[in-house]
């Protein structure tokens, strides 16, 4: 790393009053993107998809996670495991599209076949035509590469490098903060999931989500009941940041219907709601009656797929009377979240301005964003030089 | 047991591949492999049985067990 890049990071890692934001190369440069891919996305617990993407035993779903081919598998016992989506023989990508497998995962090249637990089951003709064994091919050593996997709130988290602590340890502070919501959550069905293909670096989506400073300008519809002064910062350096509101109002249907609340919540949640980014790439909402997750899937330095998924306290299959309200809620959230797209794409364009220096934070209003920048800076510094 | 017309058989294989009827294809390979084994053509028979084995495994077919046993008995499978 060059001296200038190190000096930039030192500025980012300062206290918010004196700090600068991450400079342009962290948003537009391929080499920096690749460094961050390893240090920020692969070395930590990142979201890649949902358990409900693979609802049935035998379902498999390939995911391109920042260029890394991964495969989510629900085995015949119903458990989810993620593997590298690459055959151990010649490196062929194993699965190209979502499907249900009744038996093994067969490589489309030479048909090496894997059980859904990743073990190598068959190596056809490996010792010559009709000879499927060879003393040099030890199947026990050639299973699919397992990726550390954890499911929380139906989100499939992975730690690609295998170097992070357990997910429950990694996310312990957030789990503690939201312990009242540690109860079943149900995806709202197809209408409750929608994607945005956004021309921005994935970190800009995080930065925008963390802070409430932009709300009066970008989401003017919220001003009528959720004023800027009703919001507060949420900051847990090294783990997550975000914002909360004290005036959350439930959505109401045409006949006055509401979503049922999660069970046994304290009074705070009557009007409280929190919007937090669990670093690196999962943006979460927790409210009395529903929540959502936005999973950021980086596609390169300047492109990100945002997966938006809404969850409820009840199984929508059991409440057909709430179908219309679920649809209304989805439309409403989609509208709000779409309002942010021009912002993150605009910031991306702005970062091609060669004189932009990373930006100046408001110590009062931008501190949750700075918590994220400092996390990035600290992780990169530790990766380059150790924890100094 | 005689060997069926190879051209006809080969065309059937291509058709089943084309139509992605892999379970039928697995059964065809199994039948063909058995016939060849019965004629003492071990390598050729095991070749076709292997083809059928892989497809039977992929599609969760019970024939996979039968084919595995045959291959194992001929020391072609672990």
GROMACS .gro file of C-alpha atoms in nm:
model
  466
    1UNK     CA    1   0.000   0.000   0.000
    2UNK     CA    2   0.127   0.344  -0.081
    3UNK     CA    3   0.188   0.618   0.169
    4UNK     CA    4  -0.095   0.834   0.038
    5UNK     CA    5  -0.352   0.555   0.082
    6UNK     CA    6  -0.232   0.498   0.438
    7UNK     CA    7  -0.258   0.870   0.516
    8UNK     CA    8  -0.613   0.871   0.379
    9UNK     CA    9  -0.709   0.584   0.606
   10UNK     CA   10  -0.558   0.756   0.908
   11UNK     CA   11  -0.785   1.054   0.840
   12UNK     CA   12  -1.087   0.824   0.816
   13UNK     CA   13  -1.001   0.657   1.148
   14UNK     CA   14  -0.989   0.981   1.346
   15UNK     CA   15  -1.271   1.097   1.570
   16UNK     CA   16  -1.566   1.225   1.372
   17UNK     CA   17  -1.488   1.591   1.435
   18UNK     CA   18  -1.157   1.569   1.253
   19UNK     CA   19  -1.221   1.275   1.024
   20UNK     CA   20  -1.251   1.267   0.648
   21UNK     CA   21  -1.465   1.016   0.465
   22UNK     CA   22  -1.325   0.734   0.260
   23UNK     CA   23  -1.163   0.875  -0.054
   24UNK     CA   24  -1.269   0.810  -0.411
   25UNK     CA   25  -1.062   0.499  -0.472
   26UNK     CA   26  -1.280   0.310  -0.222
   27UNK     CA   27  -1.573   0.358  -0.459
   28UNK     CA   28  -1.434   0.348  -0.810
   29UNK     CA   29  -1.106   0.158  -0.808
   30UNK     CA   30  -1.097  -0.213  -0.891
   31UNK     CA   31  -0.791  -0.294  -0.679
   32UNK     CA   32  -0.941  -0.127  -0.372
   33UNK     CA   33  -1.270  -0.306  -0.437
   34UNK     CA   34  -1.088  -0.638  -0.438
   35UNK     CA   35  -0.903  -0.558  -0.116
   36UNK     CA   36  -1.231  -0.464   0.051
   37UNK     CA   37  -1.396  -0.777  -0.088
   38UNK     CA   38  -1.150  -0.989   0.107
   39UNK     CA   39  -1.119  -0.778   0.419
   40UNK     CA   40  -1.473  -0.650   0.464
   41UNK     CA   41  -1.701  -0.900   0.291
   42UNK     CA   42  -1.521  -1.235   0.311
   43UNK     CA   43  -1.356  -1.201   0.653
   44UNK     CA   44  -1.683  -1.110   0.826
   45UNK     CA   45  -2.039  -1.244   0.830
   46UNK     CA   46  -2.215  -1.117   0.518
   47UNK     CA   47  -2.567  -1.182   0.394
   48UNK     CA   48  -2.604  -1.354   0.057
   49UNK     CA   49  -2.969  -1.463   0.036
   50UNK     CA   50  -3.268  -1.603   0.218
   51UNK     CA   51  -3.361  -1.943   0.347
   52UNK     CA   52  -3.692  -1.894   0.170
   53UNK     CA   53  -3.502  -1.883  -0.161
   54UNK     CA   54  -3.466  -2.259  -0.113
   55UNK     CA   55  -3.782  -2.357   0.073
   56UNK     CA   56  -3.790  -2.730  -0.006
   57UNK     CA   57  -3.549  -3.015   0.065
   58UNK     CA   58  -3.323  -3.055  -0.237
   59UNK     CA   59  -3.355  -2.691  -0.344
   60UNK     CA   60  -3.031  -2.527  -0.453
   61UNK     CA   61  -2.964  -2.166  -0.545
   62UNK     CA   62  -2.645  -2.025  -0.695
   63UNK     CA   63  -2.533  -1.683  -0.572
   64UNK     CA   64  -2.271  -1.457  -0.721
   65UNK     CA   65  -2.134  -1.293  -0.410
   66UNK     CA   66  -1.896  -1.017  -0.517
   67UNK     CA   67  -1.773  -1.244  -0.795
   68UNK     CA   68  -1.744  -1.550  -0.570
   69UNK     CA   69  -1.958  -1.840  -0.696
   70UNK     CA   70  -2.153  -1.977  -0.400
   71UNK     CA   71  -2.427  -2.237  -0.380
   72UNK     CA   72  -2.700  -2.238  -0.116
   73UNK     CA   73  -2.829  -2.590  -0.055
   74UNK     CA   74  -3.119  -2.715   0.154
   75UNK     CA   75  -3.044  -3.081   0.218
   76UNK     CA   76  -3.298  -3.360   0.248
   77UNK     CA   77  -3.311  -3.306   0.626
   78UNK     CA   78  -3.410  -2.944   0.570
   79UNK     CA   79  -3.083  -2.786   0.685
   80UNK     CA   80  -2.912  -2.511   0.489
   81UNK     CA   81  -2.544  -2.514   0.397
   82UNK     CA   82  -2.348  -2.296   0.157
   83UNK     CA   83  -2.069  -2.434  -0.060
   84UNK     CA   84  -1.832  -2.292  -0.313
   85UNK     CA   85  -2.014  -2.353  -0.640
   86UNK     CA   86  -1.708  -2.504  -0.804
   87UNK     CA   87  -1.630  -2.865  -0.893
   88UNK     CA   88  -1.319  -3.002  -0.723
   89UNK     CA   89  -1.212  -3.165  -1.050
   90UNK     CA   90  -1.162  -2.901  -1.319
   91UNK     CA   91  -1.314  -2.601  -1.147
   92UNK     CA   92  -1.638  -2.600  -1.343
   93UNK     CA   93  -1.925  -2.399  -1.201
   94UNK     CA   94  -2.166  -2.663  -1.077
   95UNK     CA   95  -2.511  -2.504  -1.073
   96UNK     CA   96  -2.622  -2.217  -1.298
   97UNK     CA   97  -2.981  -2.162  -1.187
   98UNK     CA   98  -3.223  -2.237  -0.904
   99UNK     CA   99  -3.355  -2.591  -0.913
  100UNK     CA  100  -3.466  -2.883  -0.701
  101UNK     CA  101  -3.245  -3.190  -0.685
  102UNK     CA  102  -3.383  -3.525  -0.587
  103UNK     CA  103  -3.036  -3.677  -0.571
  104UNK     CA  104  -2.683  -3.555  -0.620
  105UNK     CA  105  -2.528  -3.237  -0.757
  106UNK     CA  106  -2.377  -3.347  -1.089
  107UNK     CA  107  -2.103  -3.141  -1.249
  108UNK     CA  108  -2.213  -3.068  -1.607
  109UNK     CA  109  -1.858  -3.122  -1.736
  110UNK     CA  110  -1.731  -3.473  -1.642
  111UNK     CA  111  -2.022  -3.560  -1.409
  112UNK     CA  112  -1.836  -3.582  -1.082
  113UNK     CA  113  -2.130  -3.603  -0.841
  114UNK     CA  114  -2.173  -3.466  -0.490
  115UNK     CA  115  -2.420  -3.546  -0.215
  116UNK     CA  116  -2.613  -3.250  -0.075
  117UNK     CA  117  -2.383  -3.255   0.228
  118UNK     CA  118  -2.098  -3.177  -0.015
  119UNK     CA  119  -1.930  -3.518  -0.002
  120UNK     CA  120  -1.805  -3.656  -0.332
  121UNK     CA  121  -2.024  -3.952  -0.427
  122UNK     CA  122  -1.920  -4.054  -0.777
  123UNK     CA  123  -1.623  -4.001  -1.007
  124UNK     CA  124  -1.731  -4.163  -1.334
  125UNK     CA  125  -1.460  -4.308  -1.557
  126UNK     CA  126  -1.192  -4.149  -1.339
  127UNK     CA  127  -0.972  -4.458  -1.371
  128UNK     CA  128  -1.057  -4.515  -1.739
  129UNK     CA  129  -1.381  -4.601  -1.921
  130UNK     CA  130  -1.612  -4.783  -1.679
  131UNK     CA  131  -1.357  -4.766  -1.397
  132UNK     CA  132  -1.483  -4.520  -1.136
  133UNK     CA  133  -1.207  -4.540  -0.880
  134UNK     CA  134  -0.839  -4.460  -0.880
  135UNK     CA  135  -0.598  -4.491  -0.590
  136UNK     CA  136  -0.495  -4.129  -0.637
  137UNK     CA  137  -0.850  -3.998  -0.619
  138UNK     CA  138  -0.947  -3.995  -0.251
  139UNK     CA  139  -1.311  -3.895  -0.245
  140UNK     CA  140  -1.304  -3.812   0.126
  141UNK     CA  141  -1.058  -3.533   0.046
  142UNK     CA  142  -1.251  -3.395  -0.249
  143UNK     CA  143  -1.586  -3.283  -0.115
  144UNK     CA  144  -1.725  -2.943  -0.201
  145UNK     CA  145  -1.565  -2.657  -0.013
  146UNK     CA  146  -1.794  -2.571   0.277
  147UNK     CA  147  -1.851  -2.208   0.360
  148UNK     CA  148  -1.930  -2.116   0.719
  149UNK     CA  149  -2.305  -2.060   0.721
  150UNK     CA  150  -2.556  -1.922   0.970
  151UNK     CA  151  -2.926  -1.846   0.932
  152UNK     CA  152  -3.074  -1.555   1.125
  153UNK     CA  153  -3.412  -1.398   1.051
  154UNK     CA  154  -3.419  -1.623   0.744
  155UNK     CA  155  -3.110  -1.442   0.612
  156UNK     CA  156  -2.831  -1.671   0.495
  157UNK     CA  157  -2.506  -1.532   0.635
  158UNK     CA  158  -2.165  -1.659   0.529
  159UNK     CA  159  -1.813  -1.609   0.652
  160UNK     CA  160  -1.621  -1.699   0.339
  161UNK     CA  161  -1.272  -1.689   0.488
  162UNK     CA  162  -1.372  -1.898   0.789
  163UNK     CA  163  -1.179  -1.662   1.015
  164UNK     CA  164  -1.462  -1.479   1.193
  165UNK     CA  165  -1.596  -1.583   1.534
  166UNK     CA  166  -1.932  -1.760   1.536
  167UNK     CA  167  -2.221  -1.555   1.402
  168UNK     CA  168  -2.384  -1.534   1.744
  169UNK     CA  169  -2.063  -1.392   1.884
  170UNK     CA  170  -2.010  -1.163   1.584
  171UNK     CA  171  -2.361  -1.020   1.606
  172UNK     CA  172  -2.400  -1.052   1.983
  173UNK     CA  173  -2.449  -0.682   2.048
  174UNK     CA  174  -2.726  -0.656   1.792
  175UNK     CA  175  -2.888  -0.980   1.909
  176UNK     CA  176  -2.889  -0.837   2.260
  177UNK     CA  177  -3.030  -0.503   2.148
  178UNK     CA  178  -3.312  -0.669   1.956
  179UNK     CA  179  -3.357  -0.971   2.183
  180UNK     CA  180  -3.731  -0.906   2.214
  181UNK     CA  181  -3.765  -0.976   1.842
  182UNK     CA  182  -3.590  -1.311   1.863
  183UNK     CA  183  -3.905  -1.491   1.759
  184UNK     CA  184  -4.039  -1.642   1.439
  185UNK     CA  185  -4.054  -1.411   1.138
  186UNK     CA  186  -4.230  -1.497   0.814
  187UNK     CA  187  -4.151  -1.367   0.470
  188UNK     CA  188  -4.448  -1.190   0.315
  189UNK     CA  189  -4.429  -1.391  -0.008
  190UNK     CA  190  -4.340  -1.289  -0.364
  191UNK     CA  191  -4.495  -0.943  -0.334
  192UNK     CA  192  -4.273  -0.873  -0.034
  193UNK     CA  193  -3.945  -0.917  -0.216
  194UNK     CA  194  -3.808  -0.679  -0.477
  195UNK     CA  195  -3.464  -0.601  -0.614
  196UNK     CA  196  -3.294  -0.281  -0.720
  197UNK     CA  197  -2.999  -0.284  -0.961
  198UNK     CA  198  -2.813   0.025  -0.850
  199UNK     CA  199  -2.518   0.203  -1.012
  200UNK     CA  200  -2.322   0.257  -0.692
  201UNK     CA  201  -2.062   0.102  -0.472
  202UNK     CA  202  -2.226  -0.112  -0.203
  203UNK     CA  203  -2.088   0.103   0.079
  204UNK     CA  204  -2.286   0.407  -0.035
  205UNK     CA  205  -2.609   0.218   0.031
  206UNK     CA  206  -2.485   0.145   0.383
  207UNK     CA  207  -2.384   0.505   0.443
  208UNK     CA  208  -2.717   0.644   0.332
  209UNK     CA  209  -2.913   0.393   0.537
  210UNK     CA  210  -2.720   0.465   0.858
  211UNK     CA  211  -2.822   0.826   0.902
  212UNK     CA  212  -3.142   1.022   0.942
  213UNK     CA  213  -2.991   1.353   0.828
  214UNK     CA  214  -3.124   1.305   0.475
  215UNK     CA  215  -3.482   1.220   0.571
  216UNK     CA  216  -3.645   1.566   0.542
  217UNK     CA  217  -3.506   1.613   0.191
  218UNK     CA  218  -3.518   1.270   0.040
  219UNK     CA  219  -3.827   1.134   0.214
  220UNK     CA  220  -4.046   1.443   0.257
  221UNK     CA  221  -4.351   1.223   0.296
  222UNK     CA  222  -4.221   1.113   0.635
  223UNK     CA  223  -4.207   1.471   0.766
  224UNK     CA  224  -4.578   1.481   0.843
  225UNK     CA  225  -4.543   1.238   1.132
  226UNK     CA  226  -4.177   1.145   1.170
  227UNK     CA  227  -3.975   1.460   1.206
  228UNK     CA  228  -3.600   1.471   1.207
  229UNK     CA  229  -3.599   1.550   1.578
  230UNK     CA  230  -3.794   1.230   1.647
  231UNK     CA  231  -3.493   1.027   1.537
  232UNK     CA  232  -3.184   0.921   1.726
  233UNK     CA  233  -2.849   0.775   1.629
  234UNK     CA  234  -2.758   0.413   1.693
  235UNK     CA  235  -2.385   0.356   1.718
  236UNK     CA  236  -2.199   0.044   1.820
  237UNK     CA  237  -1.847   0.102   1.690
  238UNK     CA  238  -1.694  -0.205   1.535
  239UNK     CA  239  -2.031  -0.374   1.489
  240UNK     CA  240  -2.323  -0.171   1.353
  241UNK     CA  241  -2.480   0.170   1.325
  242UNK     CA  242  -2.809   0.316   1.221
  243UNK     CA  243  -3.098   0.528   1.334
  244UNK     CA  244  -3.415   0.494   1.534
  245UNK     CA  245  -3.745   0.675   1.552
  246UNK     CA  246  -3.974   0.736   1.846
  247UNK     CA  247  -4.290   0.789   1.642
  248UNK     CA  248  -4.336   0.473   1.437
  249UNK     CA  249  -4.694   0.435   1.314
  250UNK     CA  250  -4.843   0.112   1.194
  251UNK     CA  251  -4.978   0.090   0.843
  252UNK     CA  252  -5.359   0.059   0.838
  253UNK     CA  253  -5.573  -0.110   0.576
  254UNK     CA  254  -5.891   0.021   0.416
  255UNK     CA  255  -6.105  -0.156   0.674
  256UNK     CA  256  -5.888  -0.044   0.962
  257UNK     CA  257  -5.696  -0.371   0.977
  258UNK     CA  258  -5.339  -0.381   1.112
  259UNK     CA  259  -5.064  -0.638   1.118
  260UNK     CA  260  -5.044  -0.833   1.444
  261UNK     CA  261  -4.752  -0.739   1.667
  262UNK     CA  262  -4.461  -0.959   1.756
  263UNK     CA  263  -4.533  -1.118   2.091
  264UNK     CA  264  -4.449  -0.977   2.433
  265UNK     CA  265  -4.272  -0.660   2.321
  266UNK     CA  266  -4.198  -0.390   2.577
  267UNK     CA  267  -4.374  -0.053   2.563
  268UNK     CA  268  -4.084   0.107   2.380
  269UNK     CA  269  -4.184  -0.072   2.060
  270UNK     CA  270  -4.535   0.073   2.062
  271UNK     CA  271  -4.396   0.374   1.878
  272UNK     CA  272  -4.027   0.287   1.852
  273UNK     CA  273  -3.859   0.147   1.541
  274UNK     CA  274  -3.495   0.094   1.453
  275UNK     CA  275  -3.304   0.079   1.126
  276UNK     CA  276  -2.958  -0.069   1.158
  277UNK     CA  277  -2.682  -0.191   0.928
  278UNK     CA  278  -2.510  -0.501   1.055
  279UNK     CA  279  -2.169  -0.453   0.896
  280UNK     CA  280  -2.081  -0.522   0.629
  281UNK     CA  281  -2.383  -0.560   0.404
  282UNK     CA  282  -2.716  -0.630   0.572
  283UNK     CA  283  -2.952  -0.339   0.637
  284UNK     CA  284  -3.230  -0.423   0.880
  285UNK     CA  285  -3.552  -0.275   1.011
  286UNK     CA  286  -3.722  -0.380   1.333
  287UNK     CA  287  -4.071  -0.258   1.421
  288UNK     CA  288  -4.359  -0.379   1.633
  289UNK     CA  289  -4.543  -0.559   1.353
  290UNK     CA  290  -4.299  -0.621   1.071
  291UNK     CA  291  -3.941  -0.579   0.968
  292UNK     CA  292  -3.729  -0.600   0.661
  293UNK     CA  293  -3.383  -0.687   0.543
  294UNK     CA  294  -3.191  -0.535   0.255
  295UNK     CA  295  -2.905  -0.753   0.142
  296UNK     CA  296  -2.639  -0.578  -0.064
  297UNK     CA  297  -2.481  -0.794  -0.332
  298UNK     CA  298  -2.182  -0.612  -0.480
  299UNK     CA  299  -2.137  -0.665  -0.853
  300UNK     CA  300  -1.821  -0.456  -0.893
  301UNK     CA  301  -1.689  -0.123  -0.766
  302UNK     CA  302  -1.978   0.070  -0.916
  303UNK     CA  303  -2.276  -0.167  -0.921
  304UNK     CA  304  -2.482  -0.329  -0.648
  305UNK     CA  305  -2.790  -0.545  -0.639
  306UNK     CA  306  -3.013  -0.457  -0.344
  307UNK     CA  307  -3.245  -0.736  -0.231
  308UNK     CA  308  -3.533  -0.596  -0.028
  309UNK     CA  309  -3.731  -0.851   0.174
  310UNK     CA  310  -4.017  -0.785   0.416
  311UNK     CA  311  -4.101  -1.011   0.711
  312UNK     CA  312  -4.400  -1.036   0.942
  313UNK     CA  313  -4.491  -1.172   1.283
  314UNK     CA  314  -4.736  -1.418   1.125
  315UNK     CA  315  -4.744  -1.668   0.843
  316UNK     CA  316  -4.919  -1.486   0.555
  317UNK     CA  317  -5.064  -1.818   0.440
  318UNK     CA  318  -5.274  -1.821   0.755
  319UNK     CA  319  -5.405  -1.466   0.715
  320UNK     CA  320  -5.561  -1.417   0.371
  321UNK     CA  321  -5.751  -1.123   0.520
  322UNK     CA  322  -5.421  -0.934   0.537
  323UNK     CA  323  -5.317  -1.000   0.177
  324UNK     CA  324  -5.416  -0.655   0.056
  325UNK     CA  325  -5.239  -0.487   0.346
  326UNK     CA  326  -4.923  -0.686   0.276
  327UNK     CA  327  -4.938  -0.561  -0.081
  328UNK     CA  328  -4.999  -0.204   0.031
  329UNK     CA  329  -4.708  -0.224   0.273
  330UNK     CA  330  -4.479  -0.355   0.002
  331UNK     CA  331  -4.577  -0.071  -0.231
  332UNK     CA  332  -4.521   0.181   0.046
  333UNK     CA  333  -4.175   0.054   0.138
  334UNK     CA  334  -4.075   0.020  -0.222
  335UNK     CA  335  -4.165   0.383  -0.274
  336UNK     CA  336  -3.963   0.499   0.024
  337UNK     CA  337  -3.659   0.289  -0.064
  338UNK     CA  338  -3.669   0.396  -0.429
  339UNK     CA  339  -3.640   0.756  -0.313
  340UNK     CA  340  -3.287   0.674  -0.198
  341UNK     CA  341  -3.167   0.541  -0.531
  342UNK     CA  342  -3.086   0.872  -0.699
  343UNK     CA  343  -2.892   0.969  -0.388
  344UNK     CA  344  -2.660   0.671  -0.383
  345UNK     CA  345  -2.617   0.684  -0.760
  346UNK     CA  346  -2.549   1.056  -0.737
  347UNK     CA  347  -2.284   1.003  -0.471
  348UNK     CA  348  -2.127   0.741  -0.695
  349UNK     CA  349  -2.109   0.986  -0.985
  350UNK     CA  350  -1.972   1.252  -0.752
  351UNK     CA  351  -1.685   1.028  -0.657
  352UNK     CA  352  -1.540   1.061  -1.006
  353UNK     CA  353  -1.467   1.423  -0.917
  354UNK     CA  354  -1.091   1.415  -0.879
  355UNK     CA  355  -1.083   1.691  -0.617
  356UNK     CA  356  -1.330   1.522  -0.381
  357UNK     CA  357  -1.137   1.440  -0.064
  358UNK     CA  358  -1.373   1.193   0.104
  359UNK     CA  359  -1.597   1.464   0.244
  360UNK     CA  360  -1.646   1.638   0.576
  361UNK     CA  361  -1.877   1.483   0.835
  362UNK     CA  362  -2.122   1.675   1.049
  363UNK     CA  363  -2.016   1.565   1.398
  364UNK     CA  364  -2.377   1.592   1.508
  365UNK     CA  365  -2.567   1.439   1.218
  366UNK     CA  366  -2.323   1.208   1.038
  367UNK     CA  367  -2.174   1.012   1.324
  368UNK     CA  368  -2.347   0.680   1.238
  369UNK     CA  369  -2.195   0.703   0.890
  370UNK     CA  370  -1.858   0.777   1.044
  371UNK     CA  371  -1.892   0.466   1.261
  372UNK     CA  372  -1.915   0.266   0.940
  373UNK     CA  373  -1.624   0.447   0.776
  374UNK     CA  374  -1.411   0.393   1.083
  375UNK     CA  375  -1.502   0.023   1.082
  376UNK     CA  376  -1.387   0.006   0.719
  377UNK     CA  377  -1.069   0.196   0.798
  378UNK     CA  378  -0.990  -0.014   1.104
  379UNK     CA  379  -1.045  -0.340   0.920
  380UNK     CA  380  -0.826  -0.237   0.628
  381UNK     CA  381  -0.555  -0.107   0.858
  382UNK     CA  382  -0.558  -0.428   1.063
  383UNK     CA  383  -0.539  -0.632   0.746
  384UNK     CA  384  -0.241  -0.438   0.619
  385UNK     CA  385  -0.047  -0.394   0.942
  386UNK     CA  386  -0.210  -0.597   1.217
  387UNK     CA  387  -0.406  -0.447   1.505
  388UNK     CA  388  -0.188  -0.141   1.571
  389UNK     CA  389  -2.877  -6.206  -2.538
  390UNK     CA  390  -2.771  -6.009  -2.840
  391UNK     CA  391  -2.645  -5.656  -2.883
  392UNK     CA  392  -2.918  -5.431  -3.023
  393UNK     CA  393  -2.862  -5.226  -3.330
  394UNK     CA  394  -2.601  -4.975  -3.212
  395UNK     CA  395  -2.712  -4.698  -3.448
  396UNK     CA  396  -3.068  -4.726  -3.327
  397UNK     CA  397  -2.955  -4.729  -2.967
  398UNK     CA  398  -2.729  -4.432  -3.016
  399UNK     CA  399  -3.011  -4.232  -3.172
  400UNK     CA  400  -3.230  -4.315  -2.875
  401UNK     CA  401  -2.963  -4.186  -2.638
  402UNK     CA  402  -2.936  -3.861  -2.831
  403UNK     CA  403  -3.313  -3.817  -2.833
  404UNK     CA  404  -3.341  -3.871  -2.460
  405UNK     CA  405  -3.056  -3.627  -2.395
  406UNK     CA  406  -3.224  -3.374  -2.622
  407UNK     CA  407  -3.556  -3.412  -2.442
  408UNK     CA  408  -3.382  -3.417  -2.102
  409UNK     CA  409  -3.551  -3.747  -2.016
  410UNK     CA  410  -3.266  -3.846  -1.791
  411UNK     CA  411  -3.449  -4.110  -1.591
  412UNK     CA  412  -3.536  -4.300  -1.908
  413UNK     CA  413  -3.181  -4.254  -2.020
  414UNK     CA  414  -3.050  -4.400  -1.694
  415UNK     CA  415  -3.268  -4.708  -1.749
  416UNK     CA  416  -3.151  -4.740  -2.109
  417UNK     CA  417  -2.787  -4.725  -2.001
  418UNK     CA  418  -2.860  -4.985  -1.734
  419UNK     CA  419  -3.019  -5.220  -1.982
  420UNK     CA  420  -2.740  -5.174  -2.235
  421UNK     CA  421  -2.472  -5.223  -1.970
  422UNK     CA  422  -2.629  -5.544  -1.847
  423UNK     CA  423  -2.651  -5.684  -2.199
  424UNK     CA  424  -2.287  -5.614  -2.263
  425UNK     CA  425  -2.184  -5.771  -1.934
  426UNK     CA  426  -2.385  -6.078  -2.021
  427UNK     CA  427  -2.182  -6.102  -2.339
  428UNK     CA  428  -1.862  -6.085  -2.140
  429UNK     CA  429  -1.783  -5.731  -2.246
  430UNK     CA  430  -1.679  -5.605  -1.905
  431UNK     CA  431  -1.528  -5.269  -1.990
  432UNK     CA  432  -1.801  -5.170  -2.231
  433UNK     CA  433  -2.073  -5.287  -1.995
  434UNK     CA  434  -1.928  -5.098  -1.700
  435UNK     CA  435  -1.896  -4.789  -1.913
  436UNK     CA  436  -2.269  -4.779  -1.981
  437UNK     CA  437  -2.356  -4.880  -1.628
  438UNK     CA  438  -2.149  -4.588  -1.503
  439UNK     CA  439  -2.339  -4.353  -1.730
  440UNK     CA  440  -2.663  -4.487  -1.588
  441UNK     CA  441  -2.531  -4.476  -1.233
  442UNK     CA  442  -2.450  -4.107  -1.243
  443UNK     CA  443  -2.791  -4.016  -1.383
  444UNK     CA  444  -2.969  -4.242  -1.136
  445UNK     CA  445  -2.783  -4.076  -0.849
  446UNK     CA  446  -2.867  -3.731  -0.978
  447UNK     CA  447  -3.236  -3.808  -1.005
  448UNK     CA  448  -3.265  -4.001  -0.681
  449UNK     CA  449  -3.359  -4.324  -0.860
  450UNK     CA  450  -3.364  -4.655  -0.676
  451UNK     CA  451  -3.181  -4.809  -0.973
  452UNK     CA  452  -2.867  -4.638  -0.840
  453UNK     CA  453  -2.841  -4.906  -0.571
  454UNK     CA  454  -2.860  -5.190  -0.822
  455UNK     CA  455  -2.605  -5.032  -1.053
  456UNK     CA  456  -2.372  -4.956  -0.765
  457UNK     CA  457  -2.377  -5.319  -0.658
  458UNK     CA  458  -2.294  -5.439  -1.007
  459UNK     CA  459  -2.008  -5.191  -1.041
  460UNK     CA  460  -1.875  -5.275  -0.696
  461UNK     CA  461  -1.885  -5.646  -0.771
  462UNK     CA  462  -1.666  -5.577  -1.071
  463UNK     CA  463  -1.434  -5.356  -0.862
  464UNK     CA  464  -1.535  -5.048  -1.056
  465UNK     CA  465  -1.678  -4.859  -0.762
  466UNK     CA  466  -1.582  -4.813  -0.394
   0.00000   0.00000   0.00000
